[in-house]
Amino acid sequence: TATPTAVPTATPTAVPTATPTAVPTATPTAVPTATPDPGQCTQMCQWYSEAPRPVCKNQTSGWGWEDNTSCIGASTCNDPNNTGGGVFEDCGGQTTPTPTATPQPTATPVPTATPQPTATPEPTPVPTTPPGGGVGAPGSCDGYATRFWDCCKPHCGWSGNVPSAMDAMESCSSNNIPLPSRDVGSSCDNGGDAHTCFDLAPFAVSDTLSYGYAATSNGDVCGRCFQIDFTGSSHNSPGDPGSAALLGKTMIVQAINIGFDVGGGQFDIMVPGGGVGAFNACSDQWNVSDSELGAQFGGFLAACKQDLGFNASHTAYKSCVTQRCDNVFGSRGLTELYEGCLWFADWFESADNPALKYKEVACPIELNSGTGMNRSVLNDISASCN
């Protein structure tokens, strides 16, 4: 029998698996945001703690009105007393981010140098801005504030009482319509029809700053503005809680009137319900009795002190004044006067003749716009006390 020949089994040939080639991941390139065109930037003024305002293009100092909004001159904005920051470029809030760099090998650390003695830091200057006023260092002149609203035509409403380079302020009719002529007689003199306009009531800009109008002593005062910083005491009412509550608050007032009984350093602030004083056109204009107007000198607050006594609480006085504001102005729909009266009870804390420090300053556009008087063209701010 033939010996069978073994059929060798073929050794399978291994099919090599292809080594996969790593596909490098592309490093993303940061796309930088386009740098804003310098031509799109606008010069703005950070005026103390208020919202930024445009810098005037047509004047370098004072306040102006351009493109239907208020502006401020660059030199006024950059005044050293302006603690807000002065002029800056506003480019629409756009920024140019820096692309992230590809990580580099860590460099061999350089030996740290022997530390040198640290220089003694200079002491931080103590700020001179009043606590919360935000409108510049307080003035050095001593004074005090009183209050009135007699509804008469203001002294500065006559063309002959203002400098020739300025317009006299507007007055209003008995129903609060602005009068086109500056020659209309005063409602407090021979039955004229010119009255104080309701929009001259004081108003708050912030919790610590308000604007308003006032009568001052005789002289060339029409259109001048004064920063008044309350000291926390009363001129003639020791321990007055309202005056104490005013500490740290500031007003800027524009002079629109004079009073022959107003002395130097006195600011007789126009406050609806503040008392009519020597003249009274309010009973007829508002159709109220004289008794509803409170005390002739001192108005609602003085009447409240007579009713409640002079040792009542601060809260009681404020509540009493507020009730009289409701009765006389709120009930008659005299909104601007009502808000000005409530301002006295709330922001002004129903303060009774508070003491203050003052100085003359440039007028905010809001006050110039309210009267139509702009004294900045005269550039005659005085540093003297009057």
Coordinates of N, CA and C in Angstrom, one line a residue, residues 23-231:
V23 N -5.0 62.7 12.0 CA -5.3 64.0 11.3 C -5.2 65.1 12.3
P24 N -4.3 66.0 12.0 CA -4.0 67.0 13.0 C -5.3 68.0 13.1
T25 N -5.6 68.3 14.3 CA -6.7 69.2 14.5 C -6.2 70.6 14.3
A26 N -6.9 71.4 13.5 CA -6.5 72.7 13.2 C -6.7 73.6 14.4
T27 N -5.7 74.4 14.7 CA -5.8 75.3 15.8 C -6.7 76.5 15.4
P28 N -7.8 76.7 16.1 CA -8.7 77.7 15.7 C -8.0 79.1 15.8
T29 N -8.2 79.9 14.8 CA -7.7 81.2 14.8 C -8.7 82.2 15.4
A30 N -8.4 82.9 16.4 CA -9.3 83.9 17.0 C -9.6 85.0 16.0
V31 N -10.8 85.3 15.8 CA -11.1 86.4 14.9 C -11.3 87.7 15.7
P32 N -10.4 88.5 15.6 CA -10.5 89.7 16.4 C -11.7 90.6 16.0
T33 N -12.3 91.2 17.0 CA -13.4 92.2 16.6 C -12.7 93.4 16.0
A34 N -13.4 93.9 15.0 CA -12.8 95.1 14.3 C -12.7 96.3 15.3
T35 N -11.6 96.9 15.2 CA -11.4 98.1 16.0 C -12.3 99.2 15.5
P36 N -13.1 99.8 16.4 CA -14.1 100.8 16.0 C -13.4 102.0 15.3
D37 N -14.0 102.5 14.3 CA -13.5 103.6 13.5 C -13.5 104.8 14.4
P38 N -12.3 105.4 14.6 CA -12.2 106.6 15.5 C -13.2 107.7 15.1
G39 N -13.6 107.7 13.9 CA -14.6 108.7 13.5 C -16.0 108.5 14.1
Q40 N -16.2 107.3 14.7 CA -17.5 107.0 15.3 C -17.5 107.3 16.8
C41 N -16.4 107.7 17.3 CA -16.3 108.1 18.7 C -16.8 109.5 19.0
T42 N -17.3 109.7 20.2 CA -17.9 110.9 20.6 C -17.3 111.4 21.9
Q43 N -16.9 112.7 21.9 CA -16.4 113.2 23.2 C -17.6 113.4 24.2
M44 N -17.4 112.8 25.4 CA -18.4 112.9 26.4 C -17.8 113.5 27.7
C45 N -18.7 114.0 28.5 CA -18.2 114.6 29.8 C -18.9 113.8 31.0
Q46 N -18.0 113.3 31.9 CA -18.5 112.7 33.1 C -18.6 113.8 34.1
W47 N -19.9 114.3 34.2 CA -20.1 115.5 35.1 C -20.5 115.0 36.5
Y48 N -19.5 115.0 37.4 CA -19.7 114.5 38.8 C -20.3 113.1 38.8
S49 N -21.4 112.9 39.6 CA -22.0 111.6 39.6 C -23.2 111.4 38.7
E50 N -23.4 112.4 37.8 CA -24.6 112.4 36.9 C -24.2 111.5 35.7
A51 N -25.3 111.2 34.9 CA -25.0 110.5 33.6 C -24.2 111.3 32.7
P52 N -23.3 110.7 31.9 CA -22.4 111.4 30.9 C -23.2 112.3 30.0
R53 N -22.7 113.4 29.7 CA -23.3 114.4 28.7 C -22.3 114.6 27.6
P54 N -22.9 115.0 26.4 CA -22.0 115.3 25.3 C -21.1 116.5 25.5
V55 N -19.9 116.6 25.0 CA -19.1 117.8 25.0 C -19.5 118.7 23.9
C56 N -19.7 120.0 24.2 CA -20.2 120.9 23.2 C -19.1 121.0 22.1
K57 N -19.6 121.1 20.8 CA -18.7 121.3 19.7 C -18.5 122.8 19.4
N58 N -19.4 123.7 19.8 CA -19.4 125.1 19.4 C -19.0 126.0 20.6
Q59 N -18.6 125.5 21.7 CA -18.2 126.3 22.8 C -17.3 125.5 23.7
T60 N -16.3 126.1 24.4 CA -15.4 125.4 25.2 C -15.7 125.5 26.7
S61 N -16.6 126.4 27.1 CA -16.9 126.5 28.5 C -18.3 126.7 28.7
G62 N -18.8 126.4 30.0 CA -20.2 126.6 30.3 C -21.0 125.5 29.8
W63 N -22.4 125.7 29.8 CA -23.4 124.8 29.4 C -24.0 125.3 28.1
G64 N -24.4 124.3 27.2 CA -25.0 124.7 25.9 C -26.1 123.7 25.6
W65 N -26.6 124.0 24.4 CA -27.7 123.1 23.8 C -27.4 122.9 22.4
E66 N -27.1 121.6 22.0 CA -26.7 121.3 20.7 C -27.4 119.9 20.3
D67 N -27.9 119.8 19.1 CA -28.5 118.5 18.6 C -29.6 118.1 19.5
N68 N -30.4 119.1 20.0 CA -31.6 118.8 20.8 C -31.3 118.2 22.2
T69 N -30.1 118.4 22.7 CA -29.7 117.9 24.0 C -28.7 118.8 24.7
S70 N -28.6 118.8 26.0 CA -27.7 119.6 26.7 C -26.3 119.1 26.5
C71 N -25.3 120.1 26.5 CA -23.9 119.7 26.4 C -23.1 120.6 27.4
I72 N -21.8 120.3 27.5 CA -21.0 121.0 28.5 C -19.7 121.3 27.8
G73 N -19.1 122.5 27.9 CA -17.8 122.8 27.4 C -16.7 122.0 28.0
A74 N -15.7 121.7 27.1 CA -14.6 120.8 27.6 C -13.8 121.4 28.8
S75 N -13.6 122.7 28.7 CA -12.8 123.3 29.8 C -13.6 123.3 31.1
T76 N -14.9 123.5 31.0 CA -15.8 123.4 32.3 C -15.8 122.0 32.8
C77 N -15.9 121.0 31.9 CA -15.9 119.6 32.3 C -14.6 119.2 32.9
N78 N -13.5 119.7 32.5 CA -12.2 119.3 33.0 C -11.7 120.2 34.2
D79 N -12.7 121.0 34.7 CA -12.4 121.8 35.9 C -11.9 120.9 37.0
P80 N -10.9 121.3 37.8 CA -10.3 120.4 38.8 C -11.3 120.0 39.9
N81 N -12.4 120.9 40.0 CA -13.4 120.5 41.0 C -14.4 119.4 40.6
N82 N -14.3 119.1 39.3 CA -15.2 118.0 38.8 C -14.6 116.7 39.1
T83 N -15.2 116.0 40.1 CA -14.6 114.8 40.6 C -15.2 113.6 39.7
G84 N -16.0 113.8 38.7 CA -16.6 112.7 38.0 C -15.6 112.1 37.0
G85 N -14.6 112.9 36.5 CA -13.6 112.3 35.6 C -13.3 113.1 34.4
G86 N -14.2 114.1 34.0 CA -13.9 115.0 32.9 C -14.2 114.4 31.6
V87 N -13.5 114.9 30.5 CA -13.8 114.5 29.1 C -13.2 113.1 28.8
F88 N -14.0 112.3 28.1 CA -13.5 111.0 27.7 C -14.1 110.6 26.3
E89 N -13.5 109.6 25.6 CA -14.0 109.2 24.3 C -15.0 108.1 24.4
D90 N -16.2 108.2 23.9 CA -17.2 107.2 23.9 C -17.3 106.6 22.5
C91 N -16.8 105.3 22.3 CA -16.8 104.7 21.0 C -17.9 103.6 20.9
G92 N -19.0 103.8 21.5 CA -20.1 102.9 21.4 C -20.0 101.7 22.2
G93 N -19.0 101.7 23.2 CA -18.9 100.5 24.1 C -18.2 99.3 23.5
Q94 N -17.6 99.5 22.2 CA -16.9 98.4 21.6 C -15.5 98.2 22.1
T95 N -15.0 97.0 22.2 CA -13.6 96.7 22.6 C -13.0 95.8 21.6
T96 N -11.6 95.8 21.6 CA -10.9 94.9 20.7 C -10.2 93.8 21.5
P97 N -10.8 92.6 21.5 CA -10.1 91.5 22.3 C -8.8 91.0 21.7
T98 N -7.9 90.6 22.5 CA -6.6 90.1 22.1 C -6.7 88.6 21.8
P99 N -6.4 88.0 20.5 CA -6.5 86.6 20.3 C -5.6 85.8 21.2
T100 N -6.1 84.5 21.6 CA -5.4 83.7 22.5 C -4.1 83.1 21.8
A101 N -2.9 83.3 22.4 CA -1.7 82.8 21.8 C -1.5 81.3 22.0
T102 N -0.8 80.6 21.0 CA -0.4 79.2 21.1 C 0.5 79.0 22.3
P103 N 0.2 78.1 23.1 CA 1.1 77.9 24.3 C 2.6 77.6 23.9
Q104 N 3.5 78.2 24.5 CA 5.0 78.1 24.2 C 5.6 77.2 25.3
P105 N 6.7 76.6 25.0 CA 7.4 75.8 26.1 C 7.7 76.7 27.3
T106 N 7.6 76.1 28.4 CA 7.8 76.9 29.6 C 9.3 77.2 29.7
A107 N 9.6 78.5 29.9 CA 11.0 78.9 29.9 C 11.6 78.5 31.3
T108 N 12.9 78.4 31.3 CA 13.6 78.1 32.5 C 13.4 79.3 33.4
P109 N 13.0 79.0 34.6 CA 12.7 80.2 35.5 C 14.0 81.0 35.8
V110 N 13.8 82.3 35.8 CA 14.9 83.2 36.1 C 15.0 83.4 37.6
P111 N 16.1 83.3 38.1 CA 16.2 83.4 39.6 C 15.6 84.7 40.0
T112 N 14.8 84.7 41.1 CA 14.2 85.8 41.6 C 15.2 86.8 42.2
A113 N 15.0 88.1 41.8 CA 16.0 89.1 42.3 C 15.7 89.3 43.8
T114 N 16.7 89.7 44.5 CA 16.5 90.0 45.9 C 15.6 91.2 46.1
P115 N 14.5 91.0 46.8 CA 13.5 92.1 46.9 C 14.1 93.3 47.5
Q116 N 13.7 94.5 47.0 CA 14.2 95.7 47.5 C 13.2 96.3 48.5
P117 N 13.6 97.1 49.4 CA 12.7 97.7 50.3 C 11.6 98.5 49.6
T118 N 10.3 98.2 50.1 CA 9.2 98.9 49.5 C 9.1 100.4 49.9
A119 N 9.0 101.3 48.9 CA 8.9 102.7 49.3 C 7.6 103.0 50.1
T120 N 7.7 103.9 51.0 CA 6.6 104.2 51.8 C 5.6 105.0 50.9
P121 N 4.3 104.5 50.8 CA 3.3 105.1 50.0 C 2.9 106.5 50.5
E122 N 2.6 107.3 49.5 CA 2.2 108.7 49.8 C 0.8 108.5 50.4
P123 N 0.4 109.3 51.4 CA -0.9 109.3 52.0 C -2.0 109.6 50.9
T124 N -3.1 108.9 51.0 CA -4.2 109.2 50.0 C -4.8 110.5 50.4
P125 N -5.0 111.4 49.4 CA -5.6 112.7 49.7 C -7.0 112.5 50.3
V126 N -7.4 113.4 51.2 CA -8.8 113.3 51.7 C -9.7 114.1 50.8
P127 N -10.7 113.4 50.3 CA -11.6 114.1 49.3 C -12.3 115.3 49.9
T128 N -12.4 116.3 49.1 CA -13.1 117.5 49.5 C -14.6 117.6 49.0
T129 N -15.0 116.6 48.3 CA -16.4 116.6 47.8 C -17.3 116.3 49.0
P130 N -18.4 117.1 49.1 CA -19.3 116.8 50.1 C -19.9 115.4 50.1
P131 N -20.1 114.8 51.2 CA -20.5 113.4 51.3 C -21.9 113.1 50.6
G132 N -21.8 112.9 49.3 CA -23.1 112.6 48.6 C -23.5 113.7 47.7
G133 N -23.0 114.9 47.8 CA -23.3 116.0 46.9 C -22.8 115.7 45.5
G134 N -21.6 115.3 45.4 CA -21.0 115.0 44.1 C -20.9 116.2 43.1
V135 N -20.9 117.4 43.6 CA -20.9 118.5 42.7 C -19.7 119.5 43.0
G136 N -18.7 119.0 43.7 CA -17.6 119.8 43.9 C -17.4 120.2 45.4
A137 N -16.3 120.7 45.8 CA -16.0 121.0 47.2 C -17.0 122.1 47.6
P138 N -17.4 122.0 48.9 CA -18.4 123.0 49.4 C -17.7 124.4 49.4
G139 N -18.6 125.4 49.4 CA -18.1 126.8 49.4 C -17.7 127.2 50.8
S140 N -17.0 128.3 50.9 CA -16.6 128.8 52.2 C -17.5 129.9 52.8
C141 N -18.5 130.3 52.1 CA -19.4 131.3 52.6 C -20.5 130.7 53.4
D142 N -20.8 131.4 54.6 CA -21.9 130.9 55.5 C -23.2 131.6 55.1
G143 N -24.2 130.8 55.2 CA -25.6 131.3 54.8 C -26.7 130.4 55.4
Y144 N -27.9 130.7 55.0 CA -29.0 129.9 55.4 C -30.1 130.0 54.4
A145 N -31.1 129.0 54.5 CA -32.2 129.0 53.5 C -33.5 129.2 54.2
T146 N -34.3 130.1 53.6 CA -35.7 130.2 54.0 C -36.6 129.7 52.8
R147 N -37.9 130.0 52.8 CA -38.7 129.5 51.8 C -39.9 130.4 51.6
F148 N -40.4 130.4 50.3 CA -41.6 131.2 50.0 C -42.1 130.8 48.6
W149 N -43.4 131.2 48.4 CA -44.0 131.1 47.0 C -45.1 132.1 47.0
D150 N -45.0 133.2 46.4 CA -46.0 134.3 46.4 C -46.8 134.4 45.2
C151 N -46.5 133.7 44.1 CA -47.2 133.7 42.8 C -47.0 135.0 42.0
C152 N -46.2 135.9 42.5 CA -46.0 137.1 41.8 C -45.1 136.9 40.6
K153 N -45.0 137.9 39.7 CA -44.0 137.9 38.6 C -42.6 138.1 39.2
P154 N -41.7 137.2 38.9 CA -40.3 137.4 39.5 C -39.6 138.6 39.0
H155 N -38.7 139.1 39.9 CA -38.0 140.3 39.5 C -37.2 140.2 38.2
C156 N -36.7 139.0 37.9 CA -35.9 138.8 36.7 C -36.8 138.6 35.5
G157 N -38.1 138.7 35.6 CA -39.0 138.7 34.5 C -39.2 140.0 33.7
W158 N -38.5 141.0 34.3 CA -38.5 142.3 33.6 C -37.2 142.5 32.8
S159 N -37.3 142.9 31.6 CA -36.1 143.1 30.7 C -35.1 144.1 31.4
G160 N -35.6 145.1 32.0 CA -34.7 146.1 32.6 C -34.0 145.6 33.8
N161 N -34.3 144.4 34.3 CA -33.6 143.9 35.5 C -32.5 142.9 35.3
V162 N -32.3 142.6 34.0 CA -31.3 141.6 33.6 C -30.2 142.3 32.7
P163 N -29.0 141.8 32.7 CA -28.0 142.3 31.8 C -28.4 142.3 30.4
S164 N -28.0 143.2 29.6 CA -28.4 143.4 28.2 C -28.0 142.2 27.4
A165 N -27.0 141.4 27.7 CA -26.6 140.2 27.0 C -27.5 139.0 27.2
M166 N -28.5 139.1 28.1 CA -29.3 138.0 28.5 C -30.8 138.4 28.2
D167 N -31.6 137.3 28.1 CA -33.0 137.5 28.0 C -33.6 137.4 29.4
A168 N -34.7 138.2 29.6 CA -35.4 138.1 30.9 C -36.2 136.8 30.9
M169 N -36.5 136.3 32.0 CA -37.2 135.0 32.1 C -38.7 135.2 31.8
E170 N -39.3 134.0 31.5 CA -40.8 134.0 31.2 C -41.6 134.1 32.5
S171 N -42.8 134.7 32.4 CA -43.8 134.6 33.4 C -45.0 133.9 32.8
C172 N -45.9 133.6 33.7 CA -47.1 132.8 33.2 C -48.4 133.6 33.6
S173 N -49.4 133.3 32.8 CA -50.8 133.8 33.2 C -51.3 133.1 34.4
S174 N -52.5 133.5 34.8 CA -53.1 132.9 36.0 C -53.4 131.4 35.8
N175 N -53.6 131.0 34.6 CA -53.8 129.5 34.3 C -52.5 128.8 33.8
N176 N -51.4 129.4 34.2 CA -50.1 128.9 33.9 C -49.7 128.7 32.5
I177 N -50.1 129.6 31.6 CA -49.7 129.7 30.2 C -48.6 130.7 30.1
P178 N -47.4 130.3 29.5 CA -46.4 131.3 29.3 C -46.8 132.5 28.6
L179 N -46.4 133.7 29.0 CA -46.8 135.0 28.4 C -45.7 135.4 27.4
P180 N -46.0 135.7 26.2 CA -45.0 136.0 25.2 C -44.3 137.4 25.5
S181 N -44.9 138.3 26.2 CA -44.3 139.6 26.4 C -43.7 139.6 27.8
R182 N -42.6 140.3 27.9 CA -41.9 140.5 29.2 C -42.4 141.8 29.9
D183 N -43.4 142.5 29.3 CA -43.9 143.8 29.8 C -45.2 143.7 30.5
V184 N -45.8 142.5 30.6 CA -47.0 142.3 31.3 C -46.8 142.6 32.8
G185 N -47.8 143.3 33.4 CA -47.6 143.7 34.8 C -47.8 142.5 35.8
S186 N -47.2 142.6 37.0 CA -47.2 141.6 37.9 C -48.6 141.4 38.6
S187 N -48.9 140.2 38.9 CA -50.2 139.9 39.6 C -50.2 140.5 41.0
C188 N -49.1 140.9 41.5 CA -49.0 141.5 42.8 C -48.9 143.0 42.7
D189 N -49.2 143.6 41.5 CA -49.1 145.0 41.4 C -50.1 145.5 40.4
N190 N -51.2 146.2 40.9 CA -52.2 146.8 40.1 C -52.9 145.8 39.2
G191 N -53.1 144.6 39.7 CA -54.0 143.7 39.0 C -53.4 143.1 37.7
G192 N -52.1 143.1 37.6 CA -51.5 142.5 36.4 C -51.7 141.0 36.3
D193 N -51.4 140.4 35.1 CA -51.7 139.0 35.0 C -50.4 138.1 35.0
A194 N -49.3 138.7 35.2 CA -48.0 137.9 35.2 C -47.8 137.2 36.6
H195 N -47.6 135.9 36.5 CA -47.4 135.1 37.7 C -46.2 134.3 37.6
T196 N -45.8 133.7 38.7 CA -44.7 132.7 38.7 C -45.2 131.4 38.0
C197 N -44.4 130.9 37.1 CA -44.7 129.6 36.4 C -44.6 128.4 37.3
F198 N -45.5 127.5 37.1 CA -45.5 126.3 38.0 C -44.2 125.5 37.9
D199 N -43.5 125.5 36.7 CA -42.4 124.6 36.5 C -41.1 125.1 37.2
L200 N -41.3 126.2 38.0 CA -40.1 126.7 38.8 C -40.1 126.0 40.2
A201 N -40.9 125.0 40.4 CA -40.9 124.3 41.7 C -39.6 123.5 41.8
P202 N -39.0 123.3 43.0 CA -37.8 122.5 43.1 C -38.0 121.0 42.8
F203 N -36.9 120.4 42.5 CA -37.0 118.9 42.2 C -35.7 118.2 42.5
A204 N -35.8 116.9 42.8 CA -34.6 116.1 43.1 C -33.9 115.6 41.9
V205 N -32.6 115.7 41.8 CA -31.8 115.0 40.8 C -31.4 113.6 41.3
S206 N -31.1 113.5 42.6 CA -30.7 112.2 43.2 C -31.1 112.4 44.7
D207 N -30.8 111.3 45.5 CA -31.1 111.4 46.9 C -30.3 112.5 47.6
T208 N -29.3 113.0 47.0 CA -28.4 113.9 47.7 C -28.3 115.3 46.9
L209 N -28.9 115.4 45.8 CA -28.8 116.6 45.0 C -30.1 117.0 44.4
S210 N -30.4 118.3 44.6 CA -31.7 118.9 44.0 C -31.3 120.2 43.3
Y211 N -32.2 120.6 42.4 CA -32.2 121.9 41.7 C -33.4 122.7 42.1
G212 N -33.3 124.0 42.1 CA -34.4 124.9 42.4 C -34.1 126.3 42.1
Y213 N -34.9 127.2 42.5 CA -34.8 128.6 42.2 C -35.0 129.4 43.5
A214 N -34.5 130.6 43.6 CA -34.5 131.3 44.9 C -34.5 132.8 44.7
A215 N -34.9 133.5 45.7 CA -34.7 135.0 45.8 C -33.5 135.2 46.7
T216 N -32.7 136.2 46.3 CA -31.5 136.5 47.0 C -31.5 138.0 47.4
S217 N -30.4 138.5 47.9 CA -30.3 139.9 48.3 C -30.2 140.8 47.0
N218 N -30.4 142.1 47.1 CA -30.4 143.0 46.0 C -29.0 142.9 45.2
G219 N -29.1 143.3 44.0 CA -27.9 143.4 43.2 C -28.1 142.8 41.8
D220 N -27.0 142.6 41.1 CA -27.0 142.0 39.8 C -26.9 140.5 40.0
V221 N -28.1 139.9 40.3 CA -28.2 138.5 40.6 C -28.9 137.6 39.6
C222 N -29.6 138.2 38.7 CA -30.5 137.4 37.8 C -29.7 136.4 37.0
G223 N -30.0 135.1 37.1 CA -29.4 134.1 36.3 C -28.2 133.5 37.0
R224 N -27.7 134.0 38.1 CA -26.6 133.4 38.8 C -27.0 132.1 39.5
C225 N -26.1 131.2 39.6 CA -26.4 129.9 40.3 C -25.4 129.7 41.4
F226 N -26.0 129.1 42.5 CA -25.2 128.9 43.7 C -25.3 127.4 44.2
Q227 N -24.2 126.9 44.5 CA -24.2 125.6 45.2 C -24.3 125.8 46.7
I228 N -25.3 125.2 47.3 CA -25.5 125.3 48.7 C -25.4 123.9 49.3
D229 N -24.6 123.8 50.3 CA -24.3 122.5 51.0 C -24.8 122.6 52.5
F230 N -25.7 121.8 52.8 CA -26.4 121.9 54.2 C -25.5 121.3 55.2
T231 N -25.4 122.1 56.4 CA -24.4 121.7 57.4 C -25.0 120.8 58.5

